C-alpha cells in the first residue's frame, strides 16, 4: 500500500474507493440471488453482502473514500441492467450512509481494542441506521416513492404482508411496514458491521503493515484483539 506522510495516499484512497464500489455493485448485480436472502414477510427486503464491501472501504480508507465507494456502488446499481434502479439504489445508498454514521460516531470515543470497537460500531450502527432509515422510509412511503420514482411502495408492501396472512390498511399498514423494516435494518447493521470487522481483523493480523500505514480504523485501535 502506498504511503504518503504516514497516511494512505489520497490517490490510492480514491482508486480504492472506485474499485470497492465497483466490486460491491458487481456482487449485488451478478451474485444477487445467491448473496441476498430475503427478510421474512417483507420479501423485497434483501440482506446484501455487498454492503460489507462498502463498510470495509470506509474502515480502511476513511469517511471520504467510504462515501465515494457508496456513491459508485449506488450509481452503478441505479443505471445498470439487473441493478436496483434509482428507487432501490437510493434506499441502499442511504442505508449505507446511516450505517457509516454509527461507525464514525464510535471512532470519536477514543482508542479501543478491535473487539470493543466492533461491538460499539454495531450498537451505534444499529441506532443510526434504524432511527434515520425509519424517517427515510416514512418519507418514501408518503411522498418520494410515488412522486419521484413512480413506485407504489406501500401497495407492494401491503401485498407482501397479505401473503403472510397480515391484512392491514391505512396507518396500521404504515406502522407494520416501518416496524418490520426497522427490524430488518437492525439485523442488517449487525450482519454488515460484524462481517466487516472480522475481515478487517484478519487483514490486520496477516498484514500488520496496515497498522503502520495508519489505515483509518487503525487510528482508533488500542491493539489487535486476540
XYZ file of C-alpha atoms in Angstrom:
226
model
C 0.000 0.000 0.000
C 1.419 3.394 -0.955
C 2.129 5.721 1.987
C 2.287 9.498 1.962
C 3.314 11.382 5.110
C 2.340 8.408 7.246
C -1.124 8.188 5.747
C -2.759 6.360 2.877
C -2.160 8.368 -0.304
C -5.303 10.265 -1.414
C -4.803 8.856 -4.923
C -4.744 5.324 -3.548
C -7.787 6.054 -1.398
C -9.804 7.329 -4.378
C -8.713 4.421 -6.564
C -9.561 2.022 -3.741
C -12.984 3.620 -3.323
C -13.763 3.249 -7.036
C -12.593 -0.365 -7.003
C -14.514 -1.246 -3.859
C -17.649 0.494 -5.170
C -17.500 -1.399 -8.462
C -16.880 -4.671 -6.610
C -19.867 -4.043 -4.340
C -22.104 -3.326 -7.336
C -20.871 -6.459 -9.103
C -21.667 -8.567 -6.038
C -25.157 -7.081 -5.878
C -25.936 -7.494 -9.579
C -24.102 -10.662 -10.612
C -24.399 -12.665 -7.402
C -27.526 -11.032 -6.045
C -29.817 -14.089 -5.784
C -27.091 -16.059 -4.010
C -25.917 -13.329 -1.636
C -29.270 -11.650 -0.956
C -31.582 -13.801 1.156
C -34.960 -12.183 1.744
C -36.199 -10.833 5.043
C -39.234 -12.781 6.307
C -42.686 -11.342 5.475
C -41.421 -8.290 3.546
C -39.648 -10.392 0.966
C -38.485 -7.414 -1.106
C -36.046 -6.517 1.703
C -32.755 -8.262 0.927
C -29.685 -8.921 3.048
C -26.900 -7.769 0.752
C -23.320 -8.930 1.403
C -22.129 -6.144 -0.911
C -22.699 -3.628 1.897
C -19.820 -5.325 3.735
C -17.532 -4.130 0.928
C -18.749 -0.544 1.418
C -18.076 -0.700 5.159
C -14.613 -2.224 4.692
C -13.723 0.635 2.330
C -14.859 3.117 4.981
C -12.813 1.397 7.702
C -9.653 1.087 5.621
C -9.606 4.329 3.617
C -11.729 6.628 5.801
C -15.038 8.522 5.566
C -14.433 10.364 2.288
C -13.366 7.225 0.448
C -16.237 5.339 2.058
C -18.658 7.940 0.732
C -17.140 7.655 -2.753
C -17.457 3.869 -2.565
C -21.139 4.145 -1.687
C -21.704 6.659 -4.498
C -20.045 4.386 -7.080
C -21.966 1.382 -5.727
C -25.303 3.206 -5.804
C -24.639 4.840 -9.174
C -23.900 1.543 -10.880
C -26.937 -0.110 -9.295
C -29.131 2.766 -10.415
C -28.101 2.636 -14.069
C -27.110 -0.972 -14.811
C -29.466 -3.638 -16.166
C -30.212 -6.033 -13.350
C -29.478 -3.342 -10.767
C -31.866 -1.931 -8.208
C -32.937 1.041 -10.330
C -32.977 4.609 -8.992
C -35.558 3.787 -6.299
C -33.824 0.767 -4.786
C -30.339 2.224 -5.264
C -31.255 5.431 -3.433
C -32.576 3.495 -0.427
C -29.494 1.265 -0.359
C -27.219 4.308 -0.581
C -28.969 5.980 2.357
C -28.885 2.748 4.370
C -25.123 2.544 3.880
C -24.654 6.199 4.838
C -26.637 5.798 8.058
C -24.504 2.760 8.920
C -21.374 4.821 8.236
C -22.628 7.438 10.681
C -22.745 4.927 13.522
C -19.197 3.791 12.733
C -17.974 7.387 12.627
C -19.613 8.228 15.962
C -17.849 5.230 17.514
C -14.486 6.441 16.209
C -14.896 9.621 18.275
C -14.938 7.637 21.539
C -11.167 7.100 21.706
C -8.774 4.223 21.159
C -10.117 0.762 21.937
C -9.471 -2.885 21.193
C -10.786 -4.092 17.865
C -13.303 -6.325 19.640
C -14.694 -3.469 21.736
C -14.599 -1.140 18.751
C -16.549 -3.642 16.658
C -19.178 -4.062 19.380
C -19.706 -0.327 19.743
C -19.788 0.140 15.977
C -22.553 -2.459 15.783
C -24.535 -0.734 18.545
C -24.193 2.770 17.126
C -24.678 1.444 13.584
C -27.996 -0.089 14.637
C -29.131 3.123 16.334
C -28.257 5.476 13.479
C -29.474 3.152 10.738
C -32.763 2.244 12.405
C -33.682 5.758 13.519
C -32.681 7.600 10.360
C -33.890 4.964 7.917
C -37.275 4.841 9.667
C -37.635 8.550 8.897
C -36.388 7.965 5.348
C -38.785 5.074 4.774
C -41.707 7.083 6.093
C -40.896 9.890 3.667
C -40.520 7.403 0.820
C -43.849 5.753 1.672
C -45.760 9.029 1.933
C -44.038 11.220 -0.669
C -40.955 10.147 -2.604
C -41.856 6.678 -3.866
C -44.868 7.778 -5.877
C -43.955 11.339 -6.828
C -40.229 10.951 -7.561
C -39.921 7.317 -8.640
C -43.427 6.306 -9.727
C -43.348 3.326 -7.340
C -46.333 2.002 -5.387
C -44.133 1.169 -2.405
C -46.992 0.837 0.070
C -49.102 -1.250 -2.287
C -46.324 -3.765 -2.805
C -45.666 -3.890 0.935
C -49.375 -4.496 1.566
C -49.334 -7.390 -0.909
C -46.254 -8.898 0.787
C -47.929 -8.670 4.178
C -51.156 -10.211 2.865
C -49.276 -13.252 1.543
C -48.078 -13.772 5.129
C -51.645 -13.534 6.416
C -51.380 -9.942 7.663
C -54.213 -7.879 6.203
C -53.957 -4.258 7.259
C -54.642 -0.856 5.745
C -54.080 2.831 6.444
C -51.935 3.880 9.388
C -51.772 0.298 10.650
C -50.226 -0.759 7.349
C -47.637 2.037 7.575
C -46.832 1.020 11.150
C -46.277 -2.617 10.140
C -44.044 -1.651 7.231
C -41.956 0.772 9.275
C -41.650 -1.637 12.211
C -40.609 -4.637 10.134
C -38.245 -2.532 8.037
C -36.653 -1.170 11.226
C -36.099 -4.749 12.423
C -34.562 -5.606 9.053
C -32.226 -2.605 9.266
C -31.129 -3.569 12.784
C -30.286 -7.120 11.725
C -28.562 -5.892 8.557
C -26.411 -3.426 10.520
C -25.275 -6.207 12.872
C -24.541 -8.529 9.955
C -22.690 -5.933 7.885
C -20.519 -4.470 10.632
C -19.713 -7.817 12.250
C -18.538 -9.399 9.000
C -16.558 -6.264 8.077
C -14.796 -6.169 11.472
C -13.945 -9.885 11.272
C -12.429 -9.405 7.806
C -10.546 -6.275 8.882
C -9.209 -8.050 11.971
C -7.937 -10.947 9.865
C -6.390 -8.492 7.414
C -4.554 -6.627 10.171
C -3.216 -9.879 11.599
C -1.956 -11.084 8.225
C -0.724 -7.677 7.057
C 0.313 -5.732 10.192
C 1.919 -3.085 7.970
C -1.627 -1.761 7.533
C -1.414 -0.553 11.124
C 1.905 1.122 10.417
C 0.383 2.808 7.371
C -2.318 4.278 9.571
C -5.311 2.839 7.824
C -8.289 4.884 9.032
C -9.587 2.313 11.521
C -6.109 1.654 12.946
C -6.033 5.160 14.425
C -8.804 4.152 16.820
C -7.418 0.754 17.809
C -5.519 0.255 21.049
C -4.323 -3.196 19.989
C -5.427 -6.134 17.882
C -7.859 -8.360 19.727
C -6.868 -11.985 20.078
